[in-house]
mmCIF file of C-alpha atoms in Angstrom:
data_model
loop_
_atom_site.group_PDB
_atom_site.id
_atom_site.type_symbol
_atom_site.label_atom_id
_atom_site.label_comp_id
_atom_site.label_asym_id
_atom_site.label_seq_id
_atom_site.Cartn_x
_atom_site.Cartn_y
_atom_site.Cartn_z
ATOM 1 C CA UNK A 47 71.784 13.907 -9.077
ATOM 2 C CA UNK A 48 71.508 12.338 -5.724
ATOM 3 C CA UNK A 49 67.886 13.341 -5.432
ATOM 4 C CA UNK A 50 66.931 11.718 -8.685
ATOM 5 C CA UNK A 51 68.716 8.539 -7.733
ATOM 6 C CA UNK A 52 66.752 8.682 -4.488
ATOM 7 C CA UNK A 53 63.484 9.132 -6.178
ATOM 8 C CA UNK A 54 64.075 6.426 -8.468
ATOM 9 C CA UNK A 55 65.077 3.913 -5.895
ATOM 10 C CA UNK A 56 62.529 4.996 -3.194
ATOM 11 C CA UNK A 57 59.541 5.033 -5.485
ATOM 12 C CA UNK A 58 59.104 1.423 -6.533
ATOM 13 C CA UNK A 59 60.579 0.150 -3.261
ATOM 14 C CA UNK A 60 58.061 2.114 -1.160
ATOM 15 C CA UNK A 61 55.306 0.912 -3.363
ATOM 16 C CA UNK A 62 56.463 -2.516 -2.925
ATOM 17 C CA UNK A 63 57.318 -2.822 0.698
ATOM 18 C CA UNK A 64 55.329 -0.085 2.245
ATOM 19 C CA UNK A 65 56.643 2.859 4.429
ATOM 20 C CA UNK A 66 59.205 1.306 6.497
ATOM 21 C CA UNK A 67 60.167 -1.788 4.494
ATOM 22 C CA UNK A 68 63.702 -3.326 4.445
ATOM 23 C CA UNK A 69 64.019 -2.674 0.695
ATOM 24 C CA UNK A 70 63.124 0.769 1.253
ATOM 25 C CA UNK A 71 65.936 1.074 3.684
ATOM 26 C CA UNK A 72 68.536 -0.520 1.477
ATOM 27 C CA UNK A 73 67.446 1.794 -1.559
ATOM 28 C CA UNK A 74 67.765 4.942 0.636
ATOM 29 C CA UNK A 75 71.290 3.698 1.709
ATOM 30 C CA UNK A 76 72.335 3.383 -1.797
ATOM 31 C CA UNK A 77 71.081 6.763 -2.810
ATOM 32 C CA UNK A 78 72.103 8.998 0.064
ATOM 33 C CA UNK A 79 75.114 6.957 1.198
ATOM 34 C CA UNK A 80 73.772 6.869 4.827
ATOM 35 C CA UNK A 81 74.230 4.003 7.257
ATOM 36 C CA UNK A 82 71.330 1.583 7.471
ATOM 37 C CA UNK A 83 70.719 2.156 11.161
ATOM 38 C CA UNK A 84 70.199 6.018 10.436
ATOM 39 C CA UNK A 85 67.716 5.287 7.636
ATOM 40 C CA UNK A 86 65.755 2.849 9.871
ATOM 41 C CA UNK A 87 65.509 5.683 12.481
ATOM 42 C CA UNK A 88 64.351 8.173 9.763
ATOM 43 C CA UNK A 89 61.783 5.703 8.495
ATOM 44 C CA UNK A 90 60.221 5.291 11.865
ATOM 45 C CA UNK A 91 59.740 9.086 12.258
ATOM 46 C CA UNK A 92 56.022 10.148 11.760
ATOM 47 C CA UNK A 93 55.387 12.586 8.729
ATOM 48 C CA UNK A 94 58.270 11.487 6.601
ATOM 49 C CA UNK A 95 61.656 12.176 7.752
ATOM 50 C CA UNK A 96 60.938 15.003 10.269
ATOM 51 C CA UNK A 97 61.550 14.650 13.783
ATOM 52 C CA UNK A 98 58.524 15.153 16.146
ATOM 53 C CA UNK A 99 58.770 18.203 18.279
ATOM 54 C CA UNK A 100 59.034 17.552 22.068
ATOM 55 C CA UNK A 101 55.733 18.592 23.777
ATOM 56 C CA UNK A 102 55.762 21.127 26.580
ATOM 57 C CA UNK A 103 55.284 19.973 30.163
ATOM 58 C CA UNK A 104 51.437 19.557 30.967
ATOM 59 C CA UNK A 105 49.755 19.654 34.270
ATOM 60 C CA UNK A 106 48.471 16.332 35.539
ATOM 61 C CA UNK A 107 45.240 15.395 34.140
ATOM 62 C CA UNK A 108 45.478 17.626 30.952
ATOM 63 C CA UNK A 109 46.176 14.556 28.846
ATOM 64 C CA UNK A 110 42.936 12.984 29.885
ATOM 65 C CA UNK A 111 41.008 16.027 29.251
ATOM 66 C CA UNK A 112 42.548 16.373 25.760
ATOM 67 C CA UNK A 113 41.626 12.724 24.997
ATOM 68 C CA UNK A 114 38.044 13.248 25.997
ATOM 69 C CA UNK A 115 37.870 16.248 24.008
ATOM 70 C CA UNK A 116 39.490 14.387 21.015
ATOM 71 C CA UNK A 117 36.950 11.644 21.020
ATOM 72 C CA UNK A 118 34.392 12.118 18.226
ATOM 73 C CA UNK A 119 30.920 12.895 19.175
ATOM 74 C CA UNK A 120 27.872 11.093 18.085
ATOM 75 C CA UNK A 121 27.185 11.276 14.372
ATOM 76 C CA UNK A 122 24.718 13.915 12.987
ATOM 77 C CA UNK A 123 21.117 12.488 12.368
ATOM 78 C CA UNK A 124 20.629 11.390 8.805
ATOM 79 C CA UNK A 125 18.427 13.576 6.843
ATOM 80 C CA UNK A 126 15.186 12.101 5.496
ATOM 81 C CA UNK A 127 12.265 13.083 3.103
ATOM 82 C CA UNK A 128 9.736 12.640 5.873
ATOM 83 C CA UNK A 129 10.431 14.901 8.904
ATOM 84 C CA UNK A 130 8.719 12.391 11.112
ATOM 85 C CA UNK A 131 11.768 10.050 10.801
ATOM 86 C CA UNK A 132 13.909 12.663 12.273
ATOM 87 C CA UNK A 133 12.117 12.870 15.503
ATOM 88 C CA UNK A 134 13.791 11.652 18.727
ATOM 89 C CA UNK A 135 12.819 8.180 20.048
ATOM 90 C CA UNK A 136 9.776 7.618 22.084
ATOM 91 C CA UNK A 137 10.048 8.290 25.655
ATOM 92 C CA UNK A 138 11.029 5.384 27.990
ATOM 93 C CA UNK A 139 8.522 6.199 30.455
ATOM 94 C CA UNK A 140 4.944 5.676 29.425
ATOM 95 C CA UNK A 141 2.830 8.847 29.980
ATOM 96 C CA UNK A 142 -0.083 8.515 32.489
ATOM 97 C CA UNK A 143 -3.526 7.762 31.123
ATOM 98 C CA UNK A 144 -4.585 10.934 33.018
ATOM 99 C CA UNK A 145 -3.233 13.012 29.882
ATOM 100 C CA UNK A 146 -6.327 11.892 27.984
ATOM 101 C CA UNK A 147 -8.630 13.778 30.327
ATOM 102 C CA UNK A 148 -7.763 17.133 28.828
ATOM 103 C CA UNK A 149 -7.960 16.057 25.201
ATOM 104 C CA UNK A 150 -11.334 14.290 25.914
ATOM 105 C CA UNK A 151 -12.718 17.612 27.460
ATOM 106 C CA UNK A 152 -11.258 19.582 24.460
ATOM 107 C CA UNK A 153 -13.008 17.041 21.887
ATOM 108 C CA UNK A 154 -16.311 17.322 23.534
ATOM 109 C CA UNK A 155 -16.206 21.099 23.915
ATOM 110 C CA UNK A 156 -14.955 21.809 20.374
ATOM 111 C CA UNK A 157 -17.583 19.448 18.956
ATOM 112 C CA UNK A 158 -20.433 21.446 20.886
ATOM 113 C CA UNK A 159 -19.014 24.802 19.849
ATOM 114 C CA UNK A 160 -18.773 23.566 16.133
ATOM 115 C CA UNK A 161 -22.306 22.375 15.892
ATOM 116 C CA UNK A 162 -23.529 25.679 17.804
ATOM 117 C CA UNK A 163 -21.577 27.920 15.562
ATOM 118 C CA UNK A 164 -22.989 26.109 12.478
ATOM 119 C CA UNK A 165 -26.596 26.519 13.717
ATOM 120 C CA UNK A 166 -26.035 30.282 14.206
ATOM 121 C CA UNK A 167 -24.301 30.477 10.717
ATOM 122 C CA UNK A 168 -27.134 28.921 9.122
ATOM 123 C CA UNK A 169 -29.567 31.262 10.860
ATOM 124 C CA UNK A 170 -27.600 34.239 9.631
ATOM 125 C CA UNK A 171 -27.299 32.858 6.099
ATOM 126 C CA UNK A 172 -31.152 32.219 5.848
ATOM 127 C CA UNK A 173 -31.824 35.665 7.032
ATOM 128 C CA UNK A 174 -29.706 37.295 4.423
ATOM 129 C CA UNK A 175 -30.575 35.083 1.632
ATOM 130 C CA UNK A 176 -33.359 37.388 0.360
ATOM 131 C CA UNK A 177 -31.310 40.510 0.398
ATOM 132 C CA UNK A 178 -28.520 38.625 -1.387
ATOM 133 C CA UNK A 179 -30.800 37.453 -4.007
ATOM 134 C CA UNK A 180 -32.089 40.953 -4.881
ATOM 135 C CA UNK A 181 -28.524 42.268 -4.903
ATOM 136 C CA UNK A 182 -27.449 39.609 -7.413
ATOM 137 C CA UNK A 183 -30.445 40.226 -9.735
ATOM 138 C CA UNK A 184 -29.591 43.878 -9.803
ATOM 139 C CA UNK A 185 -25.899 43.075 -10.577
ATOM 140 C CA UNK A 186 -27.090 40.781 -13.374
ATOM 141 C CA UNK A 187 -29.281 43.533 -14.764
ATOM 142 C CA UNK A 188 -26.286 46.067 -14.713
ATOM 143 C CA UNK A 189 -24.089 43.552 -16.468
ATOM 144 C CA UNK A 190 -26.666 43.292 -19.264
ATOM 145 C CA UNK A 191 -26.780 47.037 -19.996
ATOM 146 C CA UNK A 192 -23.084 47.599 -19.518
ATOM 147 C CA UNK A 193 -20.684 46.084 -21.967
ATOM 148 C CA UNK A 194 -18.064 43.947 -20.423
ATOM 149 C CA UNK A 195 -14.561 43.021 -21.674
ATOM 150 C CA UNK A 196 -13.948 39.716 -23.135
ATOM 151 C CA UNK A 197 -10.708 39.243 -21.421
ATOM 152 C CA UNK A 198 -11.891 40.196 -17.982
ATOM 153 C CA UNK A 199 -10.111 37.604 -15.855
ATOM 154 C CA UNK A 200 -12.359 38.355 -12.699
ATOM 155 C CA UNK A 201 -15.377 37.538 -15.083
ATOM 156 C CA UNK A 202 -13.926 34.323 -15.997
ATOM 157 C CA UNK A 203 -13.271 33.371 -12.347
ATOM 158 C CA UNK A 204 -16.836 34.195 -11.337
ATOM 159 C CA UNK A 205 -18.146 32.052 -14.042
ATOM 160 C CA UNK A 206 -15.892 29.199 -13.071
ATOM 161 C CA UNK A 207 -17.082 29.620 -9.543
ATOM 162 C CA UNK A 208 -20.666 29.579 -10.456
ATOM 163 C CA UNK A 209 -20.142 26.445 -12.483
ATOM 164 C CA UNK A 210 -19.163 24.521 -9.327
ATOM 165 C CA UNK A 211 -21.543 22.761 -7.058
ATOM 166 C CA UNK A 212 -22.377 24.053 -3.570
ATOM 167 C CA UNK A 213 -20.342 21.024 -2.073
ATOM 168 C CA UNK A 214 -17.425 21.921 -4.390
ATOM 169 C CA UNK A 215 -17.537 25.548 -3.358
ATOM 170 C CA UNK A 216 -17.525 24.406 0.295
ATOM 171 C CA UNK A 217 -14.527 22.232 0.219
ATOM 172 C CA UNK A 218 -12.499 24.658 -1.864
ATOM 173 C CA UNK A 219 -11.513 26.658 1.384
ATOM 174 C CA UNK A 220 -10.473 23.402 3.099
ATOM 175 C CA UNK A 221 -8.276 22.399 0.191
ATOM 176 C CA UNK A 222 -6.728 25.903 0.249
ATOM 177 C CA UNK A 223 -6.091 25.676 3.859
ATOM 178 C CA UNK A 224 -4.424 22.265 3.451
ATOM 179 C CA UNK A 225 -2.206 23.587 0.529
ATOM 180 C CA UNK A 226 -1.071 26.489 2.679
ATOM 181 C CA UNK A 227 -0.007 24.315 5.598
ATOM 182 C CA UNK A 228 1.818 22.189 3.143
ATOM 183 C CA UNK A 229 3.827 25.067 1.976
ATOM 184 C CA UNK A 230 4.650 25.836 5.659
ATOM 185 C CA UNK A 231 6.260 22.360 5.908
ATOM 186 C CA UNK A 232 8.734 23.480 3.050
ATOM 187 C CA UNK A 233 10.114 26.393 5.304
ATOM 188 C CA UNK A 234 13.115 25.363 7.499
ATOM 189 C CA UNK A 235 12.388 28.039 9.930
ATOM 190 C CA UNK A 236 8.820 26.774 10.531
ATOM 191 C CA UNK A 237 9.889 23.204 10.983
ATOM 192 C CA UNK A 238 9.823 23.289 14.896
ATOM 193 C CA UNK A 239 6.441 24.970 15.163
ATOM 194 C CA UNK A 240 4.963 22.490 12.480
ATOM 195 C CA UNK A 241 6.192 19.491 14.615
ATOM 196 C CA UNK A 242 4.849 21.038 17.784
ATOM 197 C CA UNK A 243 1.408 22.165 16.546
ATOM 198 C CA UNK A 244 0.700 20.382 13.485
ATOM 199 C CA UNK A 245 1.462 16.651 14.548
ATOM 200 C CA UNK A 246 -0.561 14.954 16.985
ATOM 201 C CA UNK A 247 1.195 12.654 19.750
ATOM 202 C CA UNK A 248 -0.318 11.897 23.242
ATOM 203 C CA UNK A 249 3.447 11.920 24.722
ATOM 204 C CA UNK A 250 3.878 15.676 23.403
ATOM 205 C CA UNK A 251 3.717 18.591 25.648
ATOM 206 C CA UNK A 252 1.008 20.236 23.384
ATOM 207 C CA UNK A 253 -2.217 18.014 23.323
ATOM 208 C CA UNK A 254 -5.310 19.868 22.276
ATOM 209 C CA UNK A 255 -4.632 22.432 19.470
ATOM 210 C CA UNK A 256 -2.691 19.570 17.356
ATOM 211 C CA UNK A 257 -6.026 17.532 17.533
ATOM 212 C CA UNK A 258 -7.447 20.125 15.056
ATOM 213 C CA UNK A 259 -4.453 21.613 13.258
ATOM 214 C CA UNK A 260 -2.998 18.151 12.363
ATOM 215 C CA UNK A 261 -6.258 17.671 10.348
ATOM 216 C CA UNK A 262 -4.916 20.345 7.869
ATOM 217 C CA UNK A 263 -1.367 19.190 7.739
ATOM 218 C CA UNK A 264 0.430 16.995 5.203
ATOM 219 C CA UNK A 265 4.076 16.651 4.677
ATOM 220 C CA UNK A 266 3.909 14.465 1.444
ATOM 221 C CA UNK A 267 2.303 15.921 -1.605
ATOM 222 C CA UNK A 268 1.021 12.506 -2.723
ATOM 223 C CA UNK A 269 -0.783 12.182 0.791
ATOM 224 C CA UNK A 270 -2.341 15.545 0.463
ATOM 225 C CA UNK A 271 -3.300 15.205 -3.244
ATOM 226 C CA UNK A 272 -4.935 11.665 -2.476
ATOM 227 C CA UNK A 273 -6.900 12.943 0.450
ATOM 228 C CA UNK A 274 -8.181 16.051 -1.291
ATOM 229 C CA UNK A 275 -9.212 14.276 -4.318
ATOM 230 C CA UNK A 276 -11.371 11.933 -2.175
ATOM 231 C CA UNK A 277 -12.768 14.896 -0.493
ATOM 232 C CA UNK A 278 -13.585 16.745 -3.666
ATOM 233 C CA UNK A 279 -15.208 13.640 -5.110
ATOM 234 C CA UNK A 280 -17.632 13.202 -2.060
ATOM 235 C CA UNK A 281 -18.067 17.015 -1.487
ATOM 236 C CA UNK A 282 -21.402 17.108 -3.488
ATOM 237 C CA UNK A 283 -23.054 14.188 -2.089
ATOM 238 C CA UNK A 284 -22.124 15.071 1.572
ATOM 239 C CA UNK A 285 -23.174 18.903 1.339
ATOM 240 C CA UNK A 286 -26.299 17.983 -0.341
ATOM 241 C CA UNK A 287 -27.015 15.407 2.493
ATOM 242 C CA UNK A 288 -25.999 17.634 5.296
ATOM 243 C CA UNK A 289 -25.966 21.190 4.105
ATOM 244 C CA UNK A 290 -22.869 23.455 4.045
ATOM 245 C CA UNK A 291 -22.993 24.678 7.736
ATOM 246 C CA UNK A 292 -23.666 21.195 9.035
ATOM 247 C CA UNK A 293 -20.926 19.604 6.899
ATOM 248 C CA UNK A 294 -18.333 22.067 8.258
ATOM 249 C CA UNK A 295 -19.297 21.228 11.713
ATOM 250 C CA UNK A 296 -19.047 17.502 11.051
ATOM 251 C CA UNK A 297 -15.770 17.808 9.155
ATOM 252 C CA UNK A 298 -13.900 19.709 11.953
ATOM 253 C CA UNK A 299 -15.630 17.654 14.780
ATOM 254 C CA UNK A 300 -14.474 14.559 12.894
ATOM 255 C CA UNK A 301 -10.934 15.537 12.844
ATOM 256 C CA UNK A 302 -10.717 16.227 16.570
ATOM 257 C CA UNK A 303 -12.629 12.987 17.398
ATOM 258 C CA UNK A 304 -10.433 10.803 15.233
ATOM 259 C CA UNK A 305 -7.289 12.305 16.683
ATOM 260 C CA UNK A 306 -8.641 11.608 20.076
ATOM 261 C CA UNK A 307 -9.314 8.019 19.197
ATOM 262 C CA UNK A 308 -5.647 7.746 17.896
ATOM 263 C CA UNK A 309 -4.481 9.168 21.200
ATOM 264 C CA UNK A 310 -6.420 6.412 23.064
ATOM 265 C CA UNK A 311 -4.755 3.624 20.785
ATOM 266 C CA UNK A 312 -1.311 4.943 21.148
ATOM 267 C CA UNK A 313 -1.589 5.185 24.899
ATOM 268 C CA UNK A 314 -2.952 1.589 25.046
ATOM 269 C CA UNK A 315 -0.325 0.219 22.839
ATOM 270 C CA UNK A 316 2.573 2.308 24.034
ATOM 271 C CA UNK A 317 3.516 3.292 20.461
ATOM 272 C CA UNK A 318 4.006 7.093 20.768
ATOM 273 C CA UNK A 319 4.668 8.160 17.130
ATOM 274 C CA UNK A 320 3.478 11.670 15.593
ATOM 275 C CA UNK A 321 0.589 11.544 13.194
ATOM 276 C CA UNK A 322 -0.840 14.133 10.615
ATOM 277 C CA UNK A 323 -3.284 14.315 7.668
ATOM 278 C CA UNK A 324 -6.972 14.925 7.140
ATOM 279 C CA UNK A 325 -7.552 11.011 6.617
ATOM 280 C CA UNK A 326 -9.673 10.768 9.763
ATOM 281 C CA UNK A 327 -12.046 13.531 8.887
ATOM 282 C CA UNK A 328 -12.425 12.265 5.212
ATOM 283 C CA UNK A 329 -13.116 8.970 6.527
ATOM 284 C CA UNK A 330 -16.075 10.467 8.222
ATOM 285 C CA UNK A 331 -17.236 11.970 4.982
ATOM 286 C CA UNK A 332 -16.957 8.773 3.099
ATOM 287 C CA UNK A 333 -18.568 6.551 5.782
ATOM 288 C CA UNK A 334 -21.449 9.144 6.085
ATOM 289 C CA UNK A 335 -22.089 8.884 2.354
ATOM 290 C CA UNK A 336 -21.659 5.102 2.046
ATOM 291 C CA UNK A 337 -23.900 4.622 5.098
ATOM 292 C CA UNK A 338 -26.610 6.733 3.703
ATOM 293 C CA UNK A 339 -26.430 5.568 0.085
ATOM 294 C CA UNK A 340 -24.962 2.063 0.235
ATOM 295 C CA UNK A 341 -26.162 0.972 -3.203
ATOM 296 C CA UNK A 342 -24.231 4.030 -4.891
ATOM 297 C CA UNK A 343 -21.612 2.866 -7.651
ATOM 298 C CA UNK A 344 -18.129 3.787 -6.688
ATOM 299 C CA UNK A 345 -14.899 3.254 -8.743
ATOM 300 C CA UNK A 346 -11.253 3.620 -8.381
ATOM 301 C CA UNK A 347 -9.386 6.374 -10.416
ATOM 302 C CA UNK A 348 -6.812 4.137 -11.772
ATOM 303 C CA UNK A 349 -9.443 1.246 -12.481
ATOM 304 C CA UNK A 350 -12.410 3.110 -13.694
ATOM 305 C CA UNK A 351 -14.023 -0.036 -15.319
ATOM 306 C CA UNK A 352 -14.023 -1.827 -12.053
ATOM 307 C CA UNK A 353 -17.052 -0.633 -10.010
ATOM 308 C CA UNK A 354 -18.409 -1.537 -6.391
ATOM 309 C CA UNK A 355 -21.149 -0.464 -4.122
ATOM 310 C CA UNK A 356 -20.459 2.207 -1.604
ATOM 311 C CA UNK A 357 -21.511 -0.379 1.151
ATOM 312 C CA UNK A 358 -18.941 -2.872 0.191
ATOM 313 C CA UNK A 359 -16.373 -0.184 -0.060
ATOM 314 C CA UNK A 360 -17.044 0.922 3.514
ATOM 315 C CA UNK A 361 -16.796 -2.736 4.718
ATOM 316 C CA UNK A 362 -13.559 -3.325 2.961
ATOM 317 C CA UNK A 363 -11.982 -0.092 4.544
ATOM 318 C CA UNK A 364 -13.214 -0.858 8.049
ATOM 319 C CA UNK A 365 -11.885 -4.470 7.780
ATOM 320 C CA UNK A 366 -8.450 -3.209 6.491
ATOM 321 C CA UNK A 367 -8.137 -0.538 9.263
ATOM 322 C CA UNK A 368 -9.234 -3.114 11.907
ATOM 323 C CA UNK A 369 -6.427 -5.592 10.768
ATOM 324 C CA UNK A 370 -3.900 -2.934 10.640
ATOM 325 C CA UNK A 371 -4.695 -1.841 14.241
ATOM 326 C CA UNK A 372 -4.830 -5.362 15.569
ATOM 327 C CA UNK A 373 -1.551 -6.357 13.781
ATOM 328 C CA UNK A 374 0.285 -3.219 14.552
ATOM 329 C CA UNK A 375 0.815 -1.880 11.088
ATOM 330 C CA UNK A 376 2.399 1.572 11.068
ATOM 331 C CA UNK A 377 1.951 2.726 7.506
ATOM 332 C CA UNK A 378 -1.296 4.466 8.378
ATOM 333 C CA UNK A 379 -2.812 5.711 11.581
ATOM 334 C CA UNK A 380 -5.573 2.988 11.553
ATOM 335 C CA UNK A 381 -7.052 4.094 14.736
ATOM 336 C CA UNK A 382 -7.905 7.534 13.395
ATOM 337 C CA UNK A 383 -9.253 5.947 10.353
ATOM 338 C CA UNK A 384 -11.429 3.781 12.319
ATOM 339 C CA UNK A 385 -12.538 6.664 14.675
ATOM 340 C CA UNK A 386 -13.643 8.837 11.707
ATOM 341 C CA UNK A 387 -15.515 6.007 9.990
ATOM 342 C CA UNK A 388 -17.409 4.960 13.154
ATOM 343 C CA UNK A 389 -18.220 8.702 13.754
ATOM 344 C CA UNK A 390 -19.553 9.184 10.377
ATOM 345 C CA UNK A 391 -21.700 5.995 10.513
ATOM 346 C CA UNK A 392 -23.053 7.115 13.859
ATOM 347 C CA UNK A 393 -23.803 10.558 12.955
ATOM 348 C CA UNK A 394 -25.947 9.880 9.870
ATOM 349 C CA UNK A 395 -27.675 7.124 11.769
ATOM 350 C CA UNK A 396 -28.462 8.872 15.127
ATOM 351 C CA UNK A 397 -26.133 11.949 15.733
ATOM 352 C CA UNK A 398 -28.122 14.032 13.219
ATOM 353 C CA UNK A 399 -31.461 13.449 15.074
ATOM 354 C CA UNK A 400 -29.592 14.017 18.601
ATOM 355 C CA UNK A 401 -27.485 17.116 17.809
ATOM 356 C CA UNK A 402 -28.757 18.972 14.696
ATOM 357 C CA UNK A 403 -32.403 18.759 15.175
ATOM 358 C CA UNK A 404 -32.180 19.892 18.716
ATOM 359 C CA UNK A 405 -30.417 23.154 17.798
ATOM 360 C CA UNK A 406 -33.818 25.176 18.125
ATOM 361 C CA UNK A 407 -33.312 26.403 21.618
ATOM 362 C CA UNK A 408 -29.877 27.996 20.762
ATOM 363 C CA UNK A 409 -31.242 29.417 17.552
ATOM 364 C CA UNK A 410 -34.119 30.927 19.515
ATOM 365 C CA UNK A 411 -31.732 32.363 21.944
ATOM 366 C CA UNK A 412 -29.581 33.915 19.268
ATOM 367 C CA UNK A 413 -32.688 35.336 17.585
ATOM 368 C CA UNK A 414 -33.829 37.138 20.649
ATOM 369 C CA UNK A 415 -30.388 38.580 21.209
ATOM 370 C CA UNK A 416 -30.181 39.758 17.702
ATOM 371 C CA UNK A 417 -33.690 41.291 17.929
ATOM 372 C CA UNK A 418 -32.667 43.221 21.024
ATOM 373 C CA UNK A 419 -29.515 44.395 19.274
ATOM 374 C CA UNK A 420 -30.386 44.727 15.672
ATOM 375 C CA UNK A 421 -27.236 46.736 14.762
ATOM 376 C CA UNK A 422 -24.678 44.298 15.949
ATOM 377 C CA UNK A 423 -23.592 41.095 14.052
ATOM 378 C CA UNK A 424 -24.963 42.014 10.696
ATOM 379 C CA UNK A 425 -28.698 42.337 12.068
ATOM 380 C CA UNK A 426 -29.225 45.671 10.480
ATOM 381 C CA UNK A 427 -28.780 46.613 7.021
ATOM 382 C CA UNK A 428 -25.279 47.927 6.042
ATOM 383 C CA UNK A 429 -24.312 49.972 3.125
#
């Protein structure tokens, strides 16, 4: 009976006056028949009406240590959809410009190796083309005399592959590599490796390998889809213009060179942010086609009715990236875009004559080596 009276008296008064209000003290006095001073002491106790237990004697300095441990640490970093936003802030100390020497040597050496390998690849493909022609003719003859199943999945894939142009078949491998790297970004266990080797930043401890690997790296699905669509659209034109082997050399070299230009711009401005994507290499492809065929008609996928010339599109893109680099826009890596576009314009104008048409000494040296060792490297006929 006394507990019910206390609950009825304490509930409204506590809600009205708070935890230790005078009205609550009066209500408790009436309900429990305690003197007001005793009730006031009880209300001042923490955790309701319980007395705090006396603490044991602590050595000097223990209180400060406990207080330091009790202080909350820094809040955990906020998760973001883009992993680049979770990176630590840029270093206060600007790296030395001498860090650009190693990327420069890598860019020059990789470009030379890419074009040299492309020249040897073209030699080998031309040498085996006749043999491949007779093997394909024999396979077609066998297919005619041997009935095939209608639902043969392999046959359907071969028909689809044969319907593609040479340029589309060439860029299929590049698109597959970009899709594979995109899937690696989705694995939490691979996130540290992806940041280290698949994003380019001149302040990072790894400088050279990301110049190439970041060309195949996309974290956003829209970013990868847009780049691969542009590459697929211009694949037929660029491969018919340069050939399969030369195109691969130009594409890989463009990725490395555009990343180096991005390194230089970041070092000059002091804005050290990681970059990734195939935009620099694709800008090389776009600029090469637009420079060689400036009167070609282009259209935007969302506005197919609105057409413009390739030369006008190239000028607009260069103006946009130049303004973005000058004004410090951070939506895109404008320096890499400009580096790729300028490399594409230079290559179809001068670089093809200086580099690709002077590959004859290398091809002759490779031919002599292959003639001396016909059984190595596919020189002899294999069963």
